[in-house]
Coordinates of C-alpha atoms in Angstrom, one line a residue:
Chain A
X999 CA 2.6 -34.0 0.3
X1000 CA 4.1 -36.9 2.1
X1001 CA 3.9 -35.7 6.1
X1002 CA 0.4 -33.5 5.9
X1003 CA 0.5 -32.8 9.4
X1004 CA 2.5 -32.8 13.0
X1005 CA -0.3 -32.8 15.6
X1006 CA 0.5 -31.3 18.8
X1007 CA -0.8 -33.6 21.5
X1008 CA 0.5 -32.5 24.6
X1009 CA 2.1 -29.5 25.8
X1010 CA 4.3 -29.0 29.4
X1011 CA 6.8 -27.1 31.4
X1012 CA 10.3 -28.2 30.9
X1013 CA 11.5 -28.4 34.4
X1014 CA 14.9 -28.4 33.4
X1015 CA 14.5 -25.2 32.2
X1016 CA 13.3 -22.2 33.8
X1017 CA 10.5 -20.8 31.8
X1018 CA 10.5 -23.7 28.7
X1019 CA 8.4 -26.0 27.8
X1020 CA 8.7 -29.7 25.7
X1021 CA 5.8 -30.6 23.0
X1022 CA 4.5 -34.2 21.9
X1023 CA 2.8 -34.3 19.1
X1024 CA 1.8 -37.0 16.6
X1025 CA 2.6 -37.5 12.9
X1026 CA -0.2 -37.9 10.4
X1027 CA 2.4 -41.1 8.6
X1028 CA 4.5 -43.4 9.4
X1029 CA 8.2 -42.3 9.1
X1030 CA 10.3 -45.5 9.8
X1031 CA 11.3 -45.8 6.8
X1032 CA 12.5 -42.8 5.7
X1033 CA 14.8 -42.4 8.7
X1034 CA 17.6 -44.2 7.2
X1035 CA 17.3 -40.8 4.9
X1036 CA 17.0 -38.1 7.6
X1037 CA 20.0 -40.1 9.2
X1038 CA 22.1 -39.1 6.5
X1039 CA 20.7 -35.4 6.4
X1040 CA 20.8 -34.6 10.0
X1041 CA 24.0 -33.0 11.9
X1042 CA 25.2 -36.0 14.4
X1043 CA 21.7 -37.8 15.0
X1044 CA 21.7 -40.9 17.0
X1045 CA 20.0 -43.5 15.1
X1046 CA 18.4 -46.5 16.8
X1047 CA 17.4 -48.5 13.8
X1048 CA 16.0 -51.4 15.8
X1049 CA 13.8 -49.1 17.9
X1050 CA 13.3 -46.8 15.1
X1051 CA 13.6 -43.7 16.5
X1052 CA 16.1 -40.7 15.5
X1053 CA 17.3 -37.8 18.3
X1054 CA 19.2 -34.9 17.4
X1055 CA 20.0 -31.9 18.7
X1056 CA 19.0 -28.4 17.3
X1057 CA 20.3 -25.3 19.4
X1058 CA 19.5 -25.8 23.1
X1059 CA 16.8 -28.4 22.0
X1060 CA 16.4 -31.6 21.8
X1061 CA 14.1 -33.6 19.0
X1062 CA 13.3 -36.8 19.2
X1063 CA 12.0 -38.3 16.6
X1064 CA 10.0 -41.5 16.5
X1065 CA 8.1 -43.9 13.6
X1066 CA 4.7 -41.6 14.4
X1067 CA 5.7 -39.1 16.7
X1068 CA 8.0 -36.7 17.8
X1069 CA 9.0 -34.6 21.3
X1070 CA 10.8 -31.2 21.0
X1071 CA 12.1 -30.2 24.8
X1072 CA 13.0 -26.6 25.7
X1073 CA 11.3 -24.5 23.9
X1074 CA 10.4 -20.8 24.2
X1075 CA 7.0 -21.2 23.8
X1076 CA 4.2 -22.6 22.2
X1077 CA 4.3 -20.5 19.3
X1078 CA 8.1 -21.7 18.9
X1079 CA 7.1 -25.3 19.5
X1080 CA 4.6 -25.1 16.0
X1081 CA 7.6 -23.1 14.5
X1082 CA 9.6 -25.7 15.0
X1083 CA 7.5 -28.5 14.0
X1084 CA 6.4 -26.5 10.9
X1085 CA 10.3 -26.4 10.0
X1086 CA 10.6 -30.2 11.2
X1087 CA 7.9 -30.8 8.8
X1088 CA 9.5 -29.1 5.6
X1089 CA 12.7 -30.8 6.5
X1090 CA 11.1 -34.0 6.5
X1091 CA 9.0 -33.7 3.0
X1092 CA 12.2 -31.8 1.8
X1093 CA 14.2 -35.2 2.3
X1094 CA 11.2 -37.4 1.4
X1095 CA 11.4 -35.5 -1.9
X1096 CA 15.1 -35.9 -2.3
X1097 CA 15.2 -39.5 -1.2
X1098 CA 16.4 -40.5 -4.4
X1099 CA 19.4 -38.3 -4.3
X1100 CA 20.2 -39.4 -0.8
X1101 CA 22.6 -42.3 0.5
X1102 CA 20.9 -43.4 3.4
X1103 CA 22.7 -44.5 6.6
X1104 CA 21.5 -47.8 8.0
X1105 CA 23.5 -47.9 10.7
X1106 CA 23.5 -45.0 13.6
X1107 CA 25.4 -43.7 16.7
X1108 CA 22.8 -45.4 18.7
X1109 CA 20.4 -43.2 21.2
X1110 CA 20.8 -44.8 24.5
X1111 CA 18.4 -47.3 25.9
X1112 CA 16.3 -47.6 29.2
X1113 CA 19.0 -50.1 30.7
X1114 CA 21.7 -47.7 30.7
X1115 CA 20.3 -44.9 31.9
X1116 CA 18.2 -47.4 34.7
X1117 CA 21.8 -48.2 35.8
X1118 CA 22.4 -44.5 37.2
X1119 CA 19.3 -44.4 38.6
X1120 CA 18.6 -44.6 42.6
X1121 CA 16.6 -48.1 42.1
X1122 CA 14.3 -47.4 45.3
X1123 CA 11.4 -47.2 42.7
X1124 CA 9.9 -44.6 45.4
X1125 CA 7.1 -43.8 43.1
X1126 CA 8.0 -39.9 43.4
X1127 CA 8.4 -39.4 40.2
X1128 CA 5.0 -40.4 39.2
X1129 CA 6.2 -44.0 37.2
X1130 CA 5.4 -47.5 38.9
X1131 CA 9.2 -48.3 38.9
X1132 CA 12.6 -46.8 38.1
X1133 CA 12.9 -48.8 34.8
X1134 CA 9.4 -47.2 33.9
X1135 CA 11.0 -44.0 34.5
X1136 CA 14.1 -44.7 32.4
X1137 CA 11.9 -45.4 30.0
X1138 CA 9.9 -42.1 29.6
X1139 CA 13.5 -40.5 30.0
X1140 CA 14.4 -42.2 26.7
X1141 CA 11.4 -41.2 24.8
X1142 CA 11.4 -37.6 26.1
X1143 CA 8.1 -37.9 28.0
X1144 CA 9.7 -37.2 31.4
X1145 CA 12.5 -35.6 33.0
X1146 CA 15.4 -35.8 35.5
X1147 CA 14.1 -33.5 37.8
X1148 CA 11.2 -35.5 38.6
X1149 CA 13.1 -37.7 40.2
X1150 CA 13.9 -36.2 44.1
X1151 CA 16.8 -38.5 44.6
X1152 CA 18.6 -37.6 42.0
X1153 CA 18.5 -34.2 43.0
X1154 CA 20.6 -34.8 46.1
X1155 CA 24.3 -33.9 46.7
X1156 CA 24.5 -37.7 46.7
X1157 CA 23.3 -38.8 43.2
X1158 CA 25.0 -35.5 41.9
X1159 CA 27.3 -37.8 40.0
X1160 CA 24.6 -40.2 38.9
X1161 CA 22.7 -37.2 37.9
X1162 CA 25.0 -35.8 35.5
X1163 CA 25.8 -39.1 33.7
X1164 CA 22.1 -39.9 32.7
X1165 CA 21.9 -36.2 31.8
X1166 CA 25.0 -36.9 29.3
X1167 CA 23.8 -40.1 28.3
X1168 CA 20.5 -38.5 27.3
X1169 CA 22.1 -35.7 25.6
X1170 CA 21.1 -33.3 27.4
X1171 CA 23.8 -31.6 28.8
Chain B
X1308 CA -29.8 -3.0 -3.6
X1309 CA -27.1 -1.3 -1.6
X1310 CA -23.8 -0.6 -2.0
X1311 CA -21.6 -0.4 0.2
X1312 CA -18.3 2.2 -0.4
X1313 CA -16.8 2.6 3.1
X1314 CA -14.4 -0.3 2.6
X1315 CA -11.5 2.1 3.7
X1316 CA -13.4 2.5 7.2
X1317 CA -14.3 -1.4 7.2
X1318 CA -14.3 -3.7 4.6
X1319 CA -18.0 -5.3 3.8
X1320 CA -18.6 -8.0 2.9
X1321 CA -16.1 -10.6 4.0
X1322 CA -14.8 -13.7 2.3
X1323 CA -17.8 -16.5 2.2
X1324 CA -14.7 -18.5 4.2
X1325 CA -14.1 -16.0 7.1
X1326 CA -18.2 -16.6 7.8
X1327 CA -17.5 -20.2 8.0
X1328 CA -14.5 -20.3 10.1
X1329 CA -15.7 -17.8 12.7
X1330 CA -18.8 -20.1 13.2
X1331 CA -17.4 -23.5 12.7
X1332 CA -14.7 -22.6 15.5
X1333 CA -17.8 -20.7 17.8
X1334 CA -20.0 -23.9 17.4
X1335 CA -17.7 -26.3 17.4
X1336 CA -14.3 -25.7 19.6
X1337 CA -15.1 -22.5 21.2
X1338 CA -11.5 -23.2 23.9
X1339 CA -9.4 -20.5 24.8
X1340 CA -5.7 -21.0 23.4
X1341 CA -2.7 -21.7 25.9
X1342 CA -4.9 -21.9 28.8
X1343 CA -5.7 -25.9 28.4
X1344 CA -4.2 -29.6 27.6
X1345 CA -7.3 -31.2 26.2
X1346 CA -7.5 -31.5 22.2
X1347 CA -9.7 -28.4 21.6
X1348 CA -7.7 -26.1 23.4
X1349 CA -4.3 -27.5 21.7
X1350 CA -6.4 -26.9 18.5
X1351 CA -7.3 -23.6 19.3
X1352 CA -3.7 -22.9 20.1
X1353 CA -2.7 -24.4 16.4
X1354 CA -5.4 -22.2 14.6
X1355 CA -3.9 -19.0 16.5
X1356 CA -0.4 -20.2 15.2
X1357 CA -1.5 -20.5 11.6
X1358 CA -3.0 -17.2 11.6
X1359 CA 0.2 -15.5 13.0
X1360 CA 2.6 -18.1 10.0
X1361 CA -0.6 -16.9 7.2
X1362 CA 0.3 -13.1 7.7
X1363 CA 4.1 -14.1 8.3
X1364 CA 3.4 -15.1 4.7
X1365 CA 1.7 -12.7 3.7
X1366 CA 4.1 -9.9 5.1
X1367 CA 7.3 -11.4 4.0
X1368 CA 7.9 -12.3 8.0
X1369 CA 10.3 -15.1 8.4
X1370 CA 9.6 -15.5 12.1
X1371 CA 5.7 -15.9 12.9
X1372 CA 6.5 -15.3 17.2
X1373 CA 7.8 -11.6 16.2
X1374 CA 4.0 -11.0 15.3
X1375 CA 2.0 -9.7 18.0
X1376 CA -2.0 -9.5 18.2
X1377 CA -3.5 -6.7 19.2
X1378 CA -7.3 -5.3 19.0
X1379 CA -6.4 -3.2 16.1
X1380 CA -4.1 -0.7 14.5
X1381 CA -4.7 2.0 16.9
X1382 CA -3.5 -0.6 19.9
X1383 CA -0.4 -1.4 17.8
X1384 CA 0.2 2.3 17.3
X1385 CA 0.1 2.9 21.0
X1386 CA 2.6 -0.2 22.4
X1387 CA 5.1 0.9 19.3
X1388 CA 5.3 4.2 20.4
X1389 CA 4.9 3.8 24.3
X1390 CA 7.0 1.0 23.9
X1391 CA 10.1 2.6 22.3
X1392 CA 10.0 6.2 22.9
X1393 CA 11.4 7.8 26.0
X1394 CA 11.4 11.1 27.6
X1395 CA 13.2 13.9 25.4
X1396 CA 13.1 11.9 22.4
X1397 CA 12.3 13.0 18.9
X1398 CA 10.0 11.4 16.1
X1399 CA 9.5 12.1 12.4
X1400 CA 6.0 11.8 11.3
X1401 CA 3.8 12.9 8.4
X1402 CA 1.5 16.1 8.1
X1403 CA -1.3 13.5 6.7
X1404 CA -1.5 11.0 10.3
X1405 CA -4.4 9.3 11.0
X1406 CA -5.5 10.3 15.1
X1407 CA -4.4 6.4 16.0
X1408 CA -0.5 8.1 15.6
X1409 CA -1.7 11.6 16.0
X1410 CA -3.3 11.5 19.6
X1411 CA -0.5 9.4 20.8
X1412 CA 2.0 11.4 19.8
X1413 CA 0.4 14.2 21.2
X1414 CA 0.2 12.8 24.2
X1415 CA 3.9 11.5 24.2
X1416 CA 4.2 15.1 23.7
X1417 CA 2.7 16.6 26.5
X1418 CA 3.3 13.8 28.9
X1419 CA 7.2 12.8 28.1
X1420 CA 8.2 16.2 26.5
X1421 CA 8.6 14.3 23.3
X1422 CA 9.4 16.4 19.9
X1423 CA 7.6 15.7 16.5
X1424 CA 8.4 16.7 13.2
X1425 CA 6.5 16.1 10.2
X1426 CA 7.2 15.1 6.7
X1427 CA 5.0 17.3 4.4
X1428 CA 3.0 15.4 2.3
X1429 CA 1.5 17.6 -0.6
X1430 CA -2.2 18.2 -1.2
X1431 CA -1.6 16.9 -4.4
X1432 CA -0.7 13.4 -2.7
X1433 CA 3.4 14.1 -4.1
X1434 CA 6.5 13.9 -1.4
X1435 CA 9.6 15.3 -1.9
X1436 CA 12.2 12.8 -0.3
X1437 CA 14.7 15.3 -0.3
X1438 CA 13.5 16.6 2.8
X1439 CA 13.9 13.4 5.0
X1440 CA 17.3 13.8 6.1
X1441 CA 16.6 17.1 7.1
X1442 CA 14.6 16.8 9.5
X1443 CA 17.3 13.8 11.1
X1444 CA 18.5 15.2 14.9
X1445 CA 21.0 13.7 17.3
X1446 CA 17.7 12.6 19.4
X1447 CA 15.7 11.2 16.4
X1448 CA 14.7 7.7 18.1
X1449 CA 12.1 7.0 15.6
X1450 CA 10.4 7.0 12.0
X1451 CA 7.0 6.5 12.2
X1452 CA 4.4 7.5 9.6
X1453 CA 1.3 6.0 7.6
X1454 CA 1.6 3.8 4.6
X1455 CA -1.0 5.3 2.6
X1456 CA -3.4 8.2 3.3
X1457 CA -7.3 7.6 4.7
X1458 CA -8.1 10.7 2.8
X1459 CA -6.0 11.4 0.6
X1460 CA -5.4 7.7 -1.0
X1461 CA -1.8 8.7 -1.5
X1462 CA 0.7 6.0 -0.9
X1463 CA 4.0 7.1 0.7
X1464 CA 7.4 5.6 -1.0
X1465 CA 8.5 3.7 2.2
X1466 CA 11.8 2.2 0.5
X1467 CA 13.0 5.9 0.2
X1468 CA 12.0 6.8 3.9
X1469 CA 13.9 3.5 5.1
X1470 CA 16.5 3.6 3.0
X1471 CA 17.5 7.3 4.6
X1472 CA 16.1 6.1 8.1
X1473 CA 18.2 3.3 8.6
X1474 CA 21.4 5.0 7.6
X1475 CA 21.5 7.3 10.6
X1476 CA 20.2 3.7 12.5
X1477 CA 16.5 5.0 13.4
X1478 CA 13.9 2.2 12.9
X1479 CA 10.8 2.7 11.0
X1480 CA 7.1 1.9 12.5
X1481 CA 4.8 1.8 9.3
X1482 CA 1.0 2.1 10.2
X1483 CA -0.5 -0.2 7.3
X1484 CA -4.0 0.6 8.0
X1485 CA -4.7 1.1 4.3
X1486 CA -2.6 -0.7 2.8
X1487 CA -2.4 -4.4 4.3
X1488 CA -4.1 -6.5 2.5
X1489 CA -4.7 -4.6 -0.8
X1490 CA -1.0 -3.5 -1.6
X1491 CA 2.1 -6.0 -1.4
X1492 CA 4.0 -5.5 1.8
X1493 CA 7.8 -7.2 2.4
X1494 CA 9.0 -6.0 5.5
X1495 CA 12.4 -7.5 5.3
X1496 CA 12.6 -5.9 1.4
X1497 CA 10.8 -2.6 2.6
X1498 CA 13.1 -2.5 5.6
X1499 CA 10.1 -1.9 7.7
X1500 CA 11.5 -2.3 11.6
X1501 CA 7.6 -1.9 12.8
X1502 CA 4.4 -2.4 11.2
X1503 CA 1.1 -2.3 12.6
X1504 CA -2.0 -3.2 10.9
X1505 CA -5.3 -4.1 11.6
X1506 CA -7.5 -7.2 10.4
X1507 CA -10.9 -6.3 9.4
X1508 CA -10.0 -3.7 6.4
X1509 CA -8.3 -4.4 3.7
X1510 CA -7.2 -7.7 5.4
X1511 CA -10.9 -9.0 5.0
X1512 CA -11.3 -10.6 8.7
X1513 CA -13.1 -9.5 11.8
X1514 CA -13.4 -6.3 13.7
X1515 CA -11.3 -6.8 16.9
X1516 CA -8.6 -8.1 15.3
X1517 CA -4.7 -6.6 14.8
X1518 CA -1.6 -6.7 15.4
X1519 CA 2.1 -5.5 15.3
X1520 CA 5.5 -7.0 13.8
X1521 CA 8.4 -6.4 15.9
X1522 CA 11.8 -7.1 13.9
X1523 CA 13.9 -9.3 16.3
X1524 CA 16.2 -7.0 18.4
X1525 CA 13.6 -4.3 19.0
X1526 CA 12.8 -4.0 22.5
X1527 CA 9.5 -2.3 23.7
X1528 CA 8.4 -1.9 26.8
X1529 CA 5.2 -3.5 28.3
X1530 CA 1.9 -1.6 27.8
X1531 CA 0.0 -4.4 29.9
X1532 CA 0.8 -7.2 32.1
X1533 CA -1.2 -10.3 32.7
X1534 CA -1.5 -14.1 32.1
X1535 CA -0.4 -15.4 29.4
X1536 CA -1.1 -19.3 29.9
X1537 CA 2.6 -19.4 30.3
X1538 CA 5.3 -19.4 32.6
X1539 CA 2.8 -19.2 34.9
X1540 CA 5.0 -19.3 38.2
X1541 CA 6.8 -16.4 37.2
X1542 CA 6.1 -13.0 39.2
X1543 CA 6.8 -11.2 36.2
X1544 CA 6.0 -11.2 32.3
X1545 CA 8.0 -13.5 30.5
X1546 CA 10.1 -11.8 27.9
X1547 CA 9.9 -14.3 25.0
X1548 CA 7.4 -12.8 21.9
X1549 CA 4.7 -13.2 21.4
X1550 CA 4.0 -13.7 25.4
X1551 CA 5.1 -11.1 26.2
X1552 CA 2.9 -8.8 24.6
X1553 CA -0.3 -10.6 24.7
X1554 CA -2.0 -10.8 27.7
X1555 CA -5.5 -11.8 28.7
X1556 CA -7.9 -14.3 26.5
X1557 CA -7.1 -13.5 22.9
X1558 CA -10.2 -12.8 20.8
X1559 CA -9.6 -16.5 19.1
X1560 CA -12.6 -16.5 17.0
X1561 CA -11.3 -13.1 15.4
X1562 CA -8.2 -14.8 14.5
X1563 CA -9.7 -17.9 13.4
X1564 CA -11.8 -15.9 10.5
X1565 CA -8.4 -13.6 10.0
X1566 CA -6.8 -17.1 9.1
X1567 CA -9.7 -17.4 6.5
X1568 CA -9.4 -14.2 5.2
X1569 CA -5.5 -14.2 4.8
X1570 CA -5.5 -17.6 2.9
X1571 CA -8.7 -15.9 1.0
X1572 CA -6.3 -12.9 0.2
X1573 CA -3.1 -15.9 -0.4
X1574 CA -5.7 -17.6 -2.7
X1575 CA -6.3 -14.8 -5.1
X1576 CA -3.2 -13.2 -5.0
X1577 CA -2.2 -10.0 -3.9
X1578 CA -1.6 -8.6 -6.9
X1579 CA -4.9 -9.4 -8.6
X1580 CA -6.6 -7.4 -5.4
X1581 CA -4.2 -4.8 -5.5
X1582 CA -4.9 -4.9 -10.3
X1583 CA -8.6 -4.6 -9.0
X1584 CA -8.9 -1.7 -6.9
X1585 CA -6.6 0.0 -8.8
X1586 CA -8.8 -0.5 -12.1
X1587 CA -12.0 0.6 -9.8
X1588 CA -10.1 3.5 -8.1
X1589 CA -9.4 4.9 -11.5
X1590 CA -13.5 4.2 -12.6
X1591 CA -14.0 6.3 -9.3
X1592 CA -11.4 9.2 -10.5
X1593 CA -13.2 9.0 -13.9
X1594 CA -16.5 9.8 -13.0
X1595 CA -16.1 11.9 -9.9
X1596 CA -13.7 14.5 -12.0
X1597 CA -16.1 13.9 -15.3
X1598 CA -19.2 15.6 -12.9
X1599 CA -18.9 19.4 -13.2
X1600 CA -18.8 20.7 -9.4
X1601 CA -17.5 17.7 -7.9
X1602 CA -13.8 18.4 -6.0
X1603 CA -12.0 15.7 -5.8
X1604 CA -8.6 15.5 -3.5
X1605 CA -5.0 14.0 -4.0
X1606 CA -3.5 12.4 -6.7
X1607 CA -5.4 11.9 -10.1
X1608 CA -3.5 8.6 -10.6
X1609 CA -4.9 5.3 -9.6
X1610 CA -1.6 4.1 -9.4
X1611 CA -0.4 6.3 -6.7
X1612 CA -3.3 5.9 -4.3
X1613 CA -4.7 3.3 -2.6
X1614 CA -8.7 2.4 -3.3
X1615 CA -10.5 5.5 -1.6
X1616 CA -11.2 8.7 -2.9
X1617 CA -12.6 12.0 -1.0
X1618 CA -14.2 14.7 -2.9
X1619 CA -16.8 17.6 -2.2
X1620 CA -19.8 18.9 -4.2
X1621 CA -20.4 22.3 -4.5
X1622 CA -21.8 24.3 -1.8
X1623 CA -22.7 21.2 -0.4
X1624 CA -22.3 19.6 3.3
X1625 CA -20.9 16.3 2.8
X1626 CA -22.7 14.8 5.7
X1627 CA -25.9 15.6 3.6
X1628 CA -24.6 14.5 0.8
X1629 CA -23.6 11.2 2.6
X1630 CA -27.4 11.0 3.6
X1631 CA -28.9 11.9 0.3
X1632 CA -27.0 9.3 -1.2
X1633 CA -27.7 6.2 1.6
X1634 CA -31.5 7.6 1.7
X1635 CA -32.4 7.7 -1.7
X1636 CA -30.0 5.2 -3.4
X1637 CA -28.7 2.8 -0.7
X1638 CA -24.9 3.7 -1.4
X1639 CA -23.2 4.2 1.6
X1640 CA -19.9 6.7 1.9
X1641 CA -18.1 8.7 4.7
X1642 CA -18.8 12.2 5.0
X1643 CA -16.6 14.2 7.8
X1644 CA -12.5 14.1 9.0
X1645 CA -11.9 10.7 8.9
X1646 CA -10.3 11.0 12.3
X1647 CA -8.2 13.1 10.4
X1648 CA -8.1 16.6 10.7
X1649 CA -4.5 16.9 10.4
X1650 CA -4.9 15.8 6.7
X1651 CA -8.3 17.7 6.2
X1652 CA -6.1 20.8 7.7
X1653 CA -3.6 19.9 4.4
X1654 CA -6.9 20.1 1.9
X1655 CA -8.4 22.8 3.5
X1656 CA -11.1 21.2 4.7
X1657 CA -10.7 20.8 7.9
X1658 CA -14.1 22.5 8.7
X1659 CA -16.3 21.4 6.4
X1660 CA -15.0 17.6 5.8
X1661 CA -15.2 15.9 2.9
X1662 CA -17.1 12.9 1.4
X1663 CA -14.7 9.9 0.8
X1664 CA -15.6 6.6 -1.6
X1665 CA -13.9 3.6 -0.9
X1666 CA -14.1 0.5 -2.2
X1667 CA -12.8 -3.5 -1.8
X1668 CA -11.8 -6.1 -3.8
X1669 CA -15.6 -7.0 -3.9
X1670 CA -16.9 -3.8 -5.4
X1671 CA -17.9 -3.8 -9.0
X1672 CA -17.9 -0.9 -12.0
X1673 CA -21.2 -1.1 -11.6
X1674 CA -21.2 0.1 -8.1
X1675 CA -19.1 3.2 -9.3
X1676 CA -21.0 4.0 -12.3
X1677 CA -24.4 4.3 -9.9
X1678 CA -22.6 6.2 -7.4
X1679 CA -21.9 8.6 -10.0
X1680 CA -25.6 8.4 -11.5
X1681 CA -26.7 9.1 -7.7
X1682 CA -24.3 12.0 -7.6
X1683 CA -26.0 13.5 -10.4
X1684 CA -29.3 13.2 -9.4
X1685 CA -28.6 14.8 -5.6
X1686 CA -26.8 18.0 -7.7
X1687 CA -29.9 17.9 -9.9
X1688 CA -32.1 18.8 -7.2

């Protein structure tokens, strides 16, 4: 088997979702190079070749996948977070299998980067949010590791605008 | 030497495996699932989720979270029915229940004015399907019967009763007590809407440990309400499976040697365990009926029955029987109801009891043909 194992690393509330929560976990090989491959296969990913990481969306959820690791975001529960990984598991040793009969796509509908979402972002770097700096924060947007919410500002009537861009940018709405 | 041929009441011994994982977890993670983010906890969480995909497996279950653990069958028993019957309504049962569907029932009955009819099972272990339909009302809110007998062996054609069920819309709750395990189940082929089943028969895993498939779209209501290591803010109990029916620290290190026990059972292949206890089911039909004085109940087929057989010697009390036989040879059987008098009732034993023989996967001839050799010798006294 090419991908043993997906190893949940961290589980925690979604708090852009009421009663979710998002998964990290890491992957027991390195999949860089077959995501030219799961490019092809996936519904509408956006592929960041250079950054090497692949996000699609499945349902309400959002996967993102990178060389060794992967975040899922709302999700019922943990049970349906290893559900989901188990079937993101077969669907990558499924296209690792068939990699021969796939056209891989090196070129993607890139996922967006920290600048542009650091653009819509307050800029203060308050520190509410838990990251050093607003860039810092873009950054864990990007990769799934935080969310919007954590940021207060963005919250306000003021940002609403702001707010709703990143959201889009990230995919999320 | 002993022998040990109350597999039907608990199965003994267990897979080498389900030793191993039950103290390798104990010794080694010992963390409470969905109550922690260190490693150990996240790992006691994964072993909990193969356990549930292993009997999704095993069942023919396409979705593992529609599994919910319970303590045993009996606990199952009581959230399916408690959890889907209302006042008024009407079940169809069998005249063979075990008391883990019986005293509920009965207490649906008195409590909720509930109204039971039975399926009659024959004391030959036969079923008429013919009379299914018939007993169909306009308040018939449920199907809910054994899979196979604890005293009589016999296995009930649940295709048939689904089939009939399910075109008048009534689900089916299956209690699988004898059956999981040893006999192939497919819900989704079997068009079983409810099936509850308990881990430490034929399912080879610890005592303590259960559980109840819930197709997606049945709604029962709450038997309990606690934490659940989720959705913690909530006031209420969140309504996504399986949280919502499990509350309270799960008995992990149950589940941990159930995991074991189903890949044990994945391993070898549930038709080779189901070839096995039918070929030592028959060896037990053999020599019981082959002894002059010996009564034996139900169906004379192996094929029909599931691996236990009850039978009475002459003039004898079973329980001493029972004794006689762990005393002086080490073999140990049931004697009694089998928390079943409704079935004894059937037999016409319902007094008196019977002796009942059942065996597992890890049984031998050997372990028959003594039994038989003890028999002998008690009647010879």
């Amino acid at each position: 088997m090419f991908l043993k194992e997906i190893r949940v690393v961290r589980t925690s509330p979604c708090l852009a979702a009421e009663e979710m929560i998002k998964v990290q976990a890491v992957l027991s090989v390195e999949i860089g190079e077959l995501m030219p491959y799961l490019n092809a296969v996936l519904p509408k990913p956006n592929y960041d070749p250079k950054a090497q990481n692949l996000a699609f969306k499945k349902g309400e959820k959002l996967i993102l996948l990178q060389k060794d690791k992967v975040a899922v975001t709302k999700l019922k529960n943990i049970t349906h977070a290893y559900q989901e990984l188990e079937l993101l598991k077969g669907l990558i040793n499924d296209t690792y299998e068939r990699r021969d009969e796939i056209t891989p796509i090196y070129e993607g509908r890139k996922r967006v980067g920290p600048l542009e979402i650091y653009k819509h972002l307050p800029r203060t770097n308050c520190k509410k949010c838990g990251e050093a700096a607003c860039l810092a924060f873009a950054t864990k947007l990007v990769s799934l590791e935080a969310e919007v919410n954590q940021c207060p500002d963005l919250l306000t009537e003021a940002y609403a605008e702001a707010k709703a861009k990143v959201l889009s940018l990230l995919g999320e709405e | 030497m002993e022998i040990y041929l109350d597999n039907a009441a608990t199965t003994f011994p267990k897979p080498e495996a389900v030793y191993r994982a039950v103290e390798t977890y104990m010794r080694q993670n010992g963390a409470s699932a969905g109550r922690g983010h260190y490693r150990k906890a996240l790992e006691a969480e994964e072993l909990v989720y193969k356990t549930r995909a292993a009997l999704g497996r095993l069942f023919g279950i396409d979705n593992a979270a529609q599994i919910i653990f319970t303590n045993n069958v009996t606990d199952s028993l009581n959230l399916a029915l408690k959890g889907i019957l209302e006042p008024g309504d009407h079940v169809i049962t069998s005249n063979i229940e075990h008391n883990s569907m019986w005293r509920p029932l009965k207490k649906l009955e008195q409590d909720q004015n509930i109204s039971i009819s039975e399926l009659v099972v024959n004391p030959d272990g036969s079923f008429d399907a013919g009379q299914i339909e018939n007993k169909i009302t306009k308040k018939t809110k449920l199907f809910c019967l054994l899979h196979a007998s604890n005293v009589l062996g016999s296995i009930l054609p649940i295709p048939k009763i689904t089939e009939i069920a399910h075109a008048y819309n009534i689900p089916v709750l299956i209690d699988a007590a004898q059956t999981a395990g040893v006999y192939p189940i497919d819900v989704s082929k079997e068009g079983i809407d409810l099936l509850a089943f308990t881990g430490h028969k034929g399912l080879l895993g610890p005592m303590g440990t259960g559980g109840l498939y819930i197709r997606e779209g049945i709604e029962l209501k709450t038997l309990k309400e606690g934490g659940t290591g989720s959705n913690s803010s909530q006031e209420f109990q969140p309504q996504n499976l399986p949280d919502r029916y499990e509350v309270g620290t799960s008995n992990i290190w149950g589940l941990v040697g159930l995991k074991a026990a189903v890949e044990f059972i994945e391993q070898q292949g549930i038709e080779k365990i189901r070839a096995k206890e039918e070929m030592l089911t028959h060896k037990l039909l053999e020599i019981l009926q082959a002894l002059p004085g010996v009564n034996v109940y139900g169906s004379l087929q192996a094929h029909e029955r599931v691996g236990l057989v009850s039978f009475n010697l002459k003039e004898m009390v079973p329980e001493e029987v029972a004794f006689s036989l762990d005393e002086s040879f080490g073999i140990m059987v049931r004697a009694g109801l089998h928390c079943s008098s409704k079935a004894h009732r059937l037999l016409g034993t319902e007094k008196r009891g019977a002796i009942r023989a059942s065996v597992s996967y890890f049984n031998q001839v050997e372990d028959i043909e003594m039994l038989g050799e003890a028999i002998k010798n008690i009647q010879a006294k």
